[in-house]
Short mmCIF file of C-alpha atoms in Angstrom, two decimals:
data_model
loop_
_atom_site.label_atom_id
_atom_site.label_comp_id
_atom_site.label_asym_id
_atom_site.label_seq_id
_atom_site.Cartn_x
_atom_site.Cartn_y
_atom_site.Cartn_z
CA UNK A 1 0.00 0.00 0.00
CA UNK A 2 1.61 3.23 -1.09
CA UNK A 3 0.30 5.55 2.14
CA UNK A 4 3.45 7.95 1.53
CA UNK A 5 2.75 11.72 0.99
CA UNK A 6 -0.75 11.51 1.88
CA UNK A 7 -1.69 14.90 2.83
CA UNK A 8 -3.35 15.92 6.29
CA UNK A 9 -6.41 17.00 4.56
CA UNK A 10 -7.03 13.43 3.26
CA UNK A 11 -6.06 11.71 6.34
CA UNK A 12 -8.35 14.41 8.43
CA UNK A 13 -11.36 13.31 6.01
CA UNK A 14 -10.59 9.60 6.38
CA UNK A 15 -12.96 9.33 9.66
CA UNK A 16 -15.47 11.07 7.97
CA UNK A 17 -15.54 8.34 5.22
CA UNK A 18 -15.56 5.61 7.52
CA UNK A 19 -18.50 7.11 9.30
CA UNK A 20 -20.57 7.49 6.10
CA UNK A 21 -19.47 4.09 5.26
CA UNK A 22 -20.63 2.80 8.65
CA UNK A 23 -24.63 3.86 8.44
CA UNK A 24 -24.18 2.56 4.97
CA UNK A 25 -23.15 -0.63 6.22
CA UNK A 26 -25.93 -0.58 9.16
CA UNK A 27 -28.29 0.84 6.40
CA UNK A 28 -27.44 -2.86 4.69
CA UNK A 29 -26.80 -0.90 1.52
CA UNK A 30 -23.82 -3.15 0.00
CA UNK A 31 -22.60 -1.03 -2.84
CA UNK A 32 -22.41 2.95 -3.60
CA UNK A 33 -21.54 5.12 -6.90
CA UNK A 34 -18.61 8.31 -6.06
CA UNK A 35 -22.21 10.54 -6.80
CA UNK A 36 -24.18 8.74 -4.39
CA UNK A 37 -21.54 9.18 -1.73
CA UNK A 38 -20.68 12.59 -2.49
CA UNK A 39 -24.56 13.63 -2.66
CA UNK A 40 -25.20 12.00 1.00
CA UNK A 41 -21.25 13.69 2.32
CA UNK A 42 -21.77 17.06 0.24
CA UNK A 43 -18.43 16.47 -1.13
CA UNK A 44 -17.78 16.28 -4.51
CA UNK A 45 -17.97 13.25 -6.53
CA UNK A 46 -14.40 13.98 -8.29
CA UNK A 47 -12.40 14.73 -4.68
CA UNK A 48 -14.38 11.56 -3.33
CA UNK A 49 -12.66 9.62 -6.08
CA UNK A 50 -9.26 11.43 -5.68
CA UNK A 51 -9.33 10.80 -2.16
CA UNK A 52 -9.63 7.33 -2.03
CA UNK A 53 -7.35 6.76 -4.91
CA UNK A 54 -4.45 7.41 -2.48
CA UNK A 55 -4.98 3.95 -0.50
CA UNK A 56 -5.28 2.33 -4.43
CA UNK A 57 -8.88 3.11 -5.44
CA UNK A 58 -11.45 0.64 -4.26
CA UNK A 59 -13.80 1.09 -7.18
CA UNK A 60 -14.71 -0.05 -10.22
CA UNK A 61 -16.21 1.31 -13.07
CA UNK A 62 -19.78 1.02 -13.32
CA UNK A 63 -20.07 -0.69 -10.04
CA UNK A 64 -18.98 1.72 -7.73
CA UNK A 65 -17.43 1.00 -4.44
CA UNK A 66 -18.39 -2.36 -2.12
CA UNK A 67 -19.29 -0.90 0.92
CA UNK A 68 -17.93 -3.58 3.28
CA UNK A 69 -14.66 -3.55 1.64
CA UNK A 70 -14.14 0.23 1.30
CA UNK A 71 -15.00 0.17 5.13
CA UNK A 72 -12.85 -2.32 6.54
CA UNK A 73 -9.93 -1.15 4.26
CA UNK A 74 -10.35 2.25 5.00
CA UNK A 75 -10.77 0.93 9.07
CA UNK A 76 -6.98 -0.93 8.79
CA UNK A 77 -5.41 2.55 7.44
CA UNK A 78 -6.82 4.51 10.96
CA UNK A 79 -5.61 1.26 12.58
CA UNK A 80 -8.94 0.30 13.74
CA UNK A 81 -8.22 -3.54 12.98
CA UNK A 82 -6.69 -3.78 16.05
CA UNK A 83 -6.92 -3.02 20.15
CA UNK A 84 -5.81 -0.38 21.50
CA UNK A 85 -5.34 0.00 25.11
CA UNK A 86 -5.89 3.49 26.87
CA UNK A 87 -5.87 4.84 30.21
CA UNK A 88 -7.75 8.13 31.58
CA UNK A 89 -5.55 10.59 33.44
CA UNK A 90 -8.62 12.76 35.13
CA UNK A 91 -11.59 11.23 36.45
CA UNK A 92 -13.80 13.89 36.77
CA UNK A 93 -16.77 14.84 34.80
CA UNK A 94 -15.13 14.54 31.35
CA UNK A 95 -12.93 12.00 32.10
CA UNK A 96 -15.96 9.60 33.18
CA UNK A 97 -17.78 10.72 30.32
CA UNK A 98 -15.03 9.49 28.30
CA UNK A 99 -14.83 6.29 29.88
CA UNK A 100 -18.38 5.92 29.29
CA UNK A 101 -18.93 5.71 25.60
CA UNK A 102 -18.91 2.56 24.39
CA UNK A 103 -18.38 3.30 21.14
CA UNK A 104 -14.87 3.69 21.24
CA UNK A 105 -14.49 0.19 22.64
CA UNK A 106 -16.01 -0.63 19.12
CA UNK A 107 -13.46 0.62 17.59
CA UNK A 108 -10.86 -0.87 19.36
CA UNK A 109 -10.12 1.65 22.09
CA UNK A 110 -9.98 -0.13 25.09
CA UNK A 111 -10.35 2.15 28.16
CA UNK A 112 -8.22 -0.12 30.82
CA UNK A 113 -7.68 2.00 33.10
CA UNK A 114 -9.14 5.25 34.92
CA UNK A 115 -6.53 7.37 37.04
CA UNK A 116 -6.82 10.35 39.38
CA UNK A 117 -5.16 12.13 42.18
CA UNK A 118 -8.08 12.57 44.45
CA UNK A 119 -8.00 9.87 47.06
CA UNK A 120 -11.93 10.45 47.66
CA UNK A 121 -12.41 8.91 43.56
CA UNK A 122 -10.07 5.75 44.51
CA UNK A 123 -12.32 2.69 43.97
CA UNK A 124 -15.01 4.60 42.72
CA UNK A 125 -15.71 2.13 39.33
CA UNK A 126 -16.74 3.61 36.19
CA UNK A 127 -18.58 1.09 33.67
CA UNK A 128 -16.83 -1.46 35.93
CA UNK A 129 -13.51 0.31 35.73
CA UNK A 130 -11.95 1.33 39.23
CA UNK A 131 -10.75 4.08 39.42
CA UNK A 132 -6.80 4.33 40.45
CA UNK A 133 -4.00 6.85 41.96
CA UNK A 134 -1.59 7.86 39.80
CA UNK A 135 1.31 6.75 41.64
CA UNK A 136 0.01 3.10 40.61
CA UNK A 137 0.36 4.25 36.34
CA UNK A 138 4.33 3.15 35.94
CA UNK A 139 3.22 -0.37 36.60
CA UNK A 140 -0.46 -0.59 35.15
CA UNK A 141 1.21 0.91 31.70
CA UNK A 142 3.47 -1.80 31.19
CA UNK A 143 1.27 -4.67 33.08
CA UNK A 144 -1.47 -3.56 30.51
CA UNK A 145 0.60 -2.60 27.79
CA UNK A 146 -1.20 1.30 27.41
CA UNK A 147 -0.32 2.53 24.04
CA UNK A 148 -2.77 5.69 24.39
CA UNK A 149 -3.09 7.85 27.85
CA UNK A 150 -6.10 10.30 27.22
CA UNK A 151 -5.27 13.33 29.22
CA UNK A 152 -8.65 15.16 30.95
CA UNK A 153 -6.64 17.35 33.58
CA UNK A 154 -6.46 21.24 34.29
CA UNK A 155 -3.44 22.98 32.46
CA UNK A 156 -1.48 23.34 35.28
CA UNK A 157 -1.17 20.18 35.36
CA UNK A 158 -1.60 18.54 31.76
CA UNK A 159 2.65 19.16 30.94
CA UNK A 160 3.81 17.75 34.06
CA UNK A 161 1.78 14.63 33.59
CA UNK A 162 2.28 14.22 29.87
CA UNK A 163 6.03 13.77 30.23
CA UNK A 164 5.60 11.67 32.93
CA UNK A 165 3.41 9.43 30.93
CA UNK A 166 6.07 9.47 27.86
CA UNK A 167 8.91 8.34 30.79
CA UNK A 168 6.62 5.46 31.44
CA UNK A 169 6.16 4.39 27.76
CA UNK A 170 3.22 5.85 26.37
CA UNK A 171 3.05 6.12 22.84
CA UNK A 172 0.55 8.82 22.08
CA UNK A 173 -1.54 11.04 24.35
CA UNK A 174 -5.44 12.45 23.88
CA UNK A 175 -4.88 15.72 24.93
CA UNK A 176 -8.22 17.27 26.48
CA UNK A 177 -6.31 19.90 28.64
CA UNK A 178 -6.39 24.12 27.50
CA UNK A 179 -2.49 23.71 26.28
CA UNK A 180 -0.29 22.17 23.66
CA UNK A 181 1.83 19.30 25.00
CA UNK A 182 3.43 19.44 21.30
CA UNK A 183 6.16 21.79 22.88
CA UNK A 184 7.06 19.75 26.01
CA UNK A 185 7.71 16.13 24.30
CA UNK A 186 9.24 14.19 22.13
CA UNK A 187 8.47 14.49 18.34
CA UNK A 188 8.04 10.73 18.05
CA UNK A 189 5.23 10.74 20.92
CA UNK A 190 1.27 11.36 18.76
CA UNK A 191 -0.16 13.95 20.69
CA UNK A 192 -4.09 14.78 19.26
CA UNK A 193 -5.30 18.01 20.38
CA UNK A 194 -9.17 18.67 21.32
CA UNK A 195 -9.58 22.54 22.04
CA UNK A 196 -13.29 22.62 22.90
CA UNK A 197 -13.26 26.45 24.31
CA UNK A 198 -11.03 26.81 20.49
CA UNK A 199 -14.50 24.79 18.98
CA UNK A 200 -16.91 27.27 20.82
CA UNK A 201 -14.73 30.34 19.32
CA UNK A 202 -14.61 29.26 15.43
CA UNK A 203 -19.22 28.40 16.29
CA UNK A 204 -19.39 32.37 17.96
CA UNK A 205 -17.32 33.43 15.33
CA UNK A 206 -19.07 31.92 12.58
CA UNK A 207 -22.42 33.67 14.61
CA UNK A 208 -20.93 36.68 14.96
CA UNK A 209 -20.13 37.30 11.36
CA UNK A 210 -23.27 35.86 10.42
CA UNK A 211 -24.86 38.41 12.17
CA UNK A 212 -22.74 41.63 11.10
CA UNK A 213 -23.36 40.97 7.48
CA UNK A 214 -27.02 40.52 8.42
CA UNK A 215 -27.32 43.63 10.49
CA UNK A 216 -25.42 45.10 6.78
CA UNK A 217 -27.72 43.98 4.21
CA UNK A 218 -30.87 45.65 6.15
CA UNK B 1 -12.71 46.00 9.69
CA UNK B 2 -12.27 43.82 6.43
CA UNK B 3 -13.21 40.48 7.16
CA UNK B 4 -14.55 39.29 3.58
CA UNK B 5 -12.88 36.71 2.38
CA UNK B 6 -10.82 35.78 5.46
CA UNK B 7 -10.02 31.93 4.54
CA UNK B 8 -11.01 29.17 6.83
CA UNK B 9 -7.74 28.39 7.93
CA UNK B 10 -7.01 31.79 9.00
CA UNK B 11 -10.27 31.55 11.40
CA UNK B 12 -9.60 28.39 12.58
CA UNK B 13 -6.48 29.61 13.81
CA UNK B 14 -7.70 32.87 15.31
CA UNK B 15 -8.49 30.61 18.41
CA UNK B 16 -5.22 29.69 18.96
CA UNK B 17 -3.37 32.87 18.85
CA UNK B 18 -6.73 34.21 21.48
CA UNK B 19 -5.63 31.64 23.89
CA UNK B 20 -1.62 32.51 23.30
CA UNK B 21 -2.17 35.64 23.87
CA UNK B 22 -4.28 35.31 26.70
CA UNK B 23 -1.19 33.24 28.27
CA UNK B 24 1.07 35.79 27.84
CA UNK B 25 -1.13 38.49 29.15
CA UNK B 26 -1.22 36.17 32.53
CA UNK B 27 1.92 35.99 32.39
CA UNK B 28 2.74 39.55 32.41
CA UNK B 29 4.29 39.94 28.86
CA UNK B 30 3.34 43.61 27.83
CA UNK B 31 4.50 43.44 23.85
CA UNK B 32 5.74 40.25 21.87
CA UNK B 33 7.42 40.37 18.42
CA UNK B 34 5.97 38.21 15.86
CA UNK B 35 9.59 36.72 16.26
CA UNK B 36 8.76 35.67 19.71
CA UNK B 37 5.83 34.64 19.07
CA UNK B 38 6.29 32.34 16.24
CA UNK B 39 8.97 30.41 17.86
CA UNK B 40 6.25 29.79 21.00
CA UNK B 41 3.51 28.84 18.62
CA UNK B 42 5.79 26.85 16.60
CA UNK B 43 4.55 28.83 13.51
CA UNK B 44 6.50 30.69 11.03
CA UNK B 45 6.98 34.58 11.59
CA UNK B 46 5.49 35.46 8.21
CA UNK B 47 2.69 33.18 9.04
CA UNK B 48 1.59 35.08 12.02
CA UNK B 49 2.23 38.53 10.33
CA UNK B 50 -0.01 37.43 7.20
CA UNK B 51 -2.75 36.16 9.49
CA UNK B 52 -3.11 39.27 11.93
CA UNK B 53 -2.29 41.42 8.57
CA UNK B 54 -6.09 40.23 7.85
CA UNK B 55 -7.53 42.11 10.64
CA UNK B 56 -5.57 45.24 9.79
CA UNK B 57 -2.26 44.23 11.15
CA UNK B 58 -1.87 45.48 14.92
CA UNK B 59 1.82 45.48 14.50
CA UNK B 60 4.65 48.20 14.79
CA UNK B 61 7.78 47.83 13.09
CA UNK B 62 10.70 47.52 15.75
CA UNK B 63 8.00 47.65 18.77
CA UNK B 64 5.63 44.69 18.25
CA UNK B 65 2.44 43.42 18.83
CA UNK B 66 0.96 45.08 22.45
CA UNK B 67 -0.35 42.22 23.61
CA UNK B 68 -3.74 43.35 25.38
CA UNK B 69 -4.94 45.10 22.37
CA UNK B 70 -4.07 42.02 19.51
CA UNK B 71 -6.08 39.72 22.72
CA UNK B 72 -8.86 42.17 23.02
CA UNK B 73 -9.07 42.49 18.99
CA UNK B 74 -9.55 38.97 18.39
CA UNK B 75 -11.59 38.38 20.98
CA UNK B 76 -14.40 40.79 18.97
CA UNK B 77 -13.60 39.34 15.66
CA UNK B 78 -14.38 35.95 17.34
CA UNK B 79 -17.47 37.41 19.24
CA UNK B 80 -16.18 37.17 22.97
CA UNK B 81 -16.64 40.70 24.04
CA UNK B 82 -20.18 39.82 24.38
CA UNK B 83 -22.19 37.37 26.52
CA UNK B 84 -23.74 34.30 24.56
CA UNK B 85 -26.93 32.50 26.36
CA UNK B 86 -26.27 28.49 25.75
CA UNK B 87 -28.28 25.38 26.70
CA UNK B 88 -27.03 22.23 26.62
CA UNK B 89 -29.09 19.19 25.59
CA UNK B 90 -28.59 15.84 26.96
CA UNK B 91 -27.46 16.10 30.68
CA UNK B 92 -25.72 12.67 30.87
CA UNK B 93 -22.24 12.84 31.97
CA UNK B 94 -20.39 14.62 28.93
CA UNK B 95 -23.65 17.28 29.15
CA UNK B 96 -22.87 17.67 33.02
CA UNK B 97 -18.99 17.70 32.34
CA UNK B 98 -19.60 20.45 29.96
CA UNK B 99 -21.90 22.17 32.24
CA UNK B 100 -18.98 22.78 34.76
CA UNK B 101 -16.28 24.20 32.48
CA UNK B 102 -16.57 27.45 34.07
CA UNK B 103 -13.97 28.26 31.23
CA UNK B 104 -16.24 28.76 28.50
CA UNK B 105 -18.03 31.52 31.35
CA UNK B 106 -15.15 33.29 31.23
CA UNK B 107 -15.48 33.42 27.30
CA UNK B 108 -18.89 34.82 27.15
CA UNK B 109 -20.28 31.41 26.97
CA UNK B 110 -23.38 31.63 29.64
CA UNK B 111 -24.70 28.25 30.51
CA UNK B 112 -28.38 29.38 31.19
CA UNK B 113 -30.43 25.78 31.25
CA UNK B 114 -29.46 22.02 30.99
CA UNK B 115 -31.65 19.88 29.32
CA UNK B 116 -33.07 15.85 29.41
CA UNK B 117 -35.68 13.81 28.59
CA UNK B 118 -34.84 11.67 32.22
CA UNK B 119 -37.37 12.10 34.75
CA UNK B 120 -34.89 10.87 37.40
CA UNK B 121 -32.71 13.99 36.36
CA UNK B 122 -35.66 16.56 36.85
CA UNK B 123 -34.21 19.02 39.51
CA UNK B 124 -30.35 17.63 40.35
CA UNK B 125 -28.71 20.62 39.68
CA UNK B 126 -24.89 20.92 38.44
CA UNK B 127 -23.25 24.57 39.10
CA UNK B 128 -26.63 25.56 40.56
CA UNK B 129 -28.21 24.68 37.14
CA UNK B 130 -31.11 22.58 37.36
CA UNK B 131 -31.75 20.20 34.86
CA UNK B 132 -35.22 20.58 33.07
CA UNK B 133 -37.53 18.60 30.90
CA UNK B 134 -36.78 18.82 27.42
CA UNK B 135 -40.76 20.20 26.87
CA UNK B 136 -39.98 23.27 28.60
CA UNK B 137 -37.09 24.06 26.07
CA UNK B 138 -39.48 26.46 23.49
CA UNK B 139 -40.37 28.78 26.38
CA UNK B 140 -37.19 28.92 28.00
CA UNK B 141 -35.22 29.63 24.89
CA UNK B 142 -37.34 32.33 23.98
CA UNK B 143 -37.29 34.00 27.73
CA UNK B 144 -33.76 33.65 28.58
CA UNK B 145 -32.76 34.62 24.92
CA UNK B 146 -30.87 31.59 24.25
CA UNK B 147 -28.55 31.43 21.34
CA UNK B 148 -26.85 28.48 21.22
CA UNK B 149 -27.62 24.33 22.15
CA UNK B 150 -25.11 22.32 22.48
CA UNK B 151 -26.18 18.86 21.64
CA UNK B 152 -25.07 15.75 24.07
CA UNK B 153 -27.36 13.21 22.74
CA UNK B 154 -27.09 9.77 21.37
CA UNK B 155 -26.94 10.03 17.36
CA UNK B 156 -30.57 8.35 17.29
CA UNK B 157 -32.54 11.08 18.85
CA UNK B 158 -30.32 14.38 17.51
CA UNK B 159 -31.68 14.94 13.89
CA UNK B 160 -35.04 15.62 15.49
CA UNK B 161 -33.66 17.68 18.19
CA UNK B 162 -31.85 19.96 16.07
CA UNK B 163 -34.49 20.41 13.93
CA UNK B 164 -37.15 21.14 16.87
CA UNK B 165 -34.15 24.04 18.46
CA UNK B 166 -34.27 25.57 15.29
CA UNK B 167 -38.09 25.90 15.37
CA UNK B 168 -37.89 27.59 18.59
CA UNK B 169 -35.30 29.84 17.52
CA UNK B 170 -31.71 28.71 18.02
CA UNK B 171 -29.19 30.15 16.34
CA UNK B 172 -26.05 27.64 16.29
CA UNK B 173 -25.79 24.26 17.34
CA UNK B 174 -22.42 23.04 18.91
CA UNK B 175 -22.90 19.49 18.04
CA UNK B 176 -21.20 16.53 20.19
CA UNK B 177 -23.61 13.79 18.46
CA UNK B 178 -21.82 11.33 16.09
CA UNK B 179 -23.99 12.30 13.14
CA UNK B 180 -23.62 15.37 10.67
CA UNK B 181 -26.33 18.17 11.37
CA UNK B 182 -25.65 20.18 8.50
CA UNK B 183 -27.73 18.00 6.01
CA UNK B 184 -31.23 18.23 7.71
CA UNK B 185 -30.84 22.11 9.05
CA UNK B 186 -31.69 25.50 7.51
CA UNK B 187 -28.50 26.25 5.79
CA UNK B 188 -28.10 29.64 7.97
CA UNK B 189 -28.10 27.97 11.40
CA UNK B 190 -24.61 27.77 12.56
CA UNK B 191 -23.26 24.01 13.31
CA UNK B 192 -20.10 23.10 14.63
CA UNK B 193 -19.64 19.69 14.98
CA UNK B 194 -16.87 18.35 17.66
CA UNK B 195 -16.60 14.47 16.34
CA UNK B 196 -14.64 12.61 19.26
CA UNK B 197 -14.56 9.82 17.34
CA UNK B 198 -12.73 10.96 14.37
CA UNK B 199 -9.94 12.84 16.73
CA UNK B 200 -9.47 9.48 18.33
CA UNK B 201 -9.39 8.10 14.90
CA UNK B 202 -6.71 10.44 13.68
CA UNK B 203 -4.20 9.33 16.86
CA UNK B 204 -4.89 5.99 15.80
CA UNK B 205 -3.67 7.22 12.20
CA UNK B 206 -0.86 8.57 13.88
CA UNK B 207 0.46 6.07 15.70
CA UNK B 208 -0.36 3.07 12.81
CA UNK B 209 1.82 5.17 10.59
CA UNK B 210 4.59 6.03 12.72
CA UNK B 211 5.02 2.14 13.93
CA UNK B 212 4.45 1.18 10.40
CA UNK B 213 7.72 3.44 9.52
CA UNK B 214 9.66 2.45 12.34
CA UNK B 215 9.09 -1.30 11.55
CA UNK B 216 10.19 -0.83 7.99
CA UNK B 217 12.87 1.22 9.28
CA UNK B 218 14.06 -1.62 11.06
#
């Protein structure tokens, strides 16, 4: 499979496909034309095409694409073939909610372990997971072999932690917290940013201007 | 101000030079050159001086950027110098987590009423919020002026909801439900959609790739 020199645009629409493809899939619909998937994705039909000719092109002419197939390739590229194991550093609100949604266990993120610093939370079990102390991750990581360490902690402490976590072998880190780690660790370690407060700003921007060219055209 | 045809990127960025700034500003840094800057944003110089040259350019050759006034500009481009009224839908534990980021406060983002269709949740409050039946949502939003719903509902039941919000006269929809909104709403509601999923999917990516490379490598 020739995956080099795929840009970041492709790879960030890759979930996107595999979503589609999914309520295809649980829709029973076994095969789809580029147009039918780029009416239902309001993507064109043409960068549909492009796209997935990076991972080889799955389609044929006058068939379209099989559904299953397209899917399950498109689910080895992300790595979703396999488990993952992943521990929670934060087990308060979001952190639980995190540990909560079964979904990700479907595709192959397996939340092992739930960790906090608050000795009131200790055995507290989340969806049957207790939760732990930190001073218990150095062993659980390699006893459990944690690839993934999703990170739901204040700031002030999010850097601190995140090295700590790459001294104790984790590969990658799910970075909840109001800061980039990016600058504090290694390049090899994956470190996947998600900036809600930066989400709410682009939605009150996009309301904002909405509303000045509104308050314009009266 | 000339904001027409400001590209997507450039917005989507705007977010993270807002929180920068705001760093900087608590940490008692008066100016910053776009020097200085770059190097802690880990974007080029020219970058940064293309992107603010957008909003007029607040820059001074030899002197800088003042830091309170390029934070206080952004912040009105991105509609925080003004208070937002938000609901959120869905008071399960990602609904309540969100519920008690007093961060977004801060922002302008008001938390006004939390939302459920789960008797048992009638009344337990969260921040002194109290959670409310989902049939009183037409009345409240139009009495407390609401603006925004974010959505923490299971994919089945948020189609409907979004479309019933924007009956009762919602403006933008901050969307946490694994489904796209965009297809089944008036095309001038706002949605921003924040797709856990596909973030988690992207790490995967990430780390498939990398130990893909580093087994080759080998």
């Amino acid at each position: 499979m020739s995956e080099k020199g795929i840009s970041k645009a492709v790879i960030k629409r890759l979930p996107r496909y595999y979503r589609y493809l999914g309520e295809l899939l649980e829709a029973g619909v076994e095969r789809i034309s580029s147009g039918e998937l780029s009416e239902r994705m309001k993507v064109t039909a043409s960068q549909i095409r492009q796209d997935l000719n990076n991972f080889g092109g799955f389609g044929q002419q006058g068939y379209g694409y099989n559904v299953r197939y397209l899917h399950d390739e498109i689910g080895k590229i992300l790595g979703l073939n396999r488990i993952h194991n992943m521990v929670i550093i934060g087990a308060g609100n979001l952190g639980q909610a995190l540990a909560n949604y079964a979904s990700f266990e479907r595709s192959g993120f397996r939340t092992v372990g739930l960790f906090d610093v608050n000795p009131v939370l200790q055995g507290v079990t989340v969806r049957g997971i207790p939760i732990r102390m930190v001073d218990e991750l150095p062993e659980f990581i390699k006893e459990n072999k944690v690839e993934i360490a999703t990170l739901t902690l204040p700031k002030s402490r999010a850097k601190e932690m995140a090295q700590l976590l790459v001294e104790y072998g984790i590969r990658a880190i799910w970075n909840f917290a109001h800061t980039d780690l990016n600058l504090v660790l290694p390049r090899d370690v994956i470190v996947e940013n998600v900036h809600l407060s930066e989400s709410l700003m682009r939605l009150s921007y996009n309301l904002t201007s909405y509303e000045e060219k509104h308050k314009t055209n009266k």
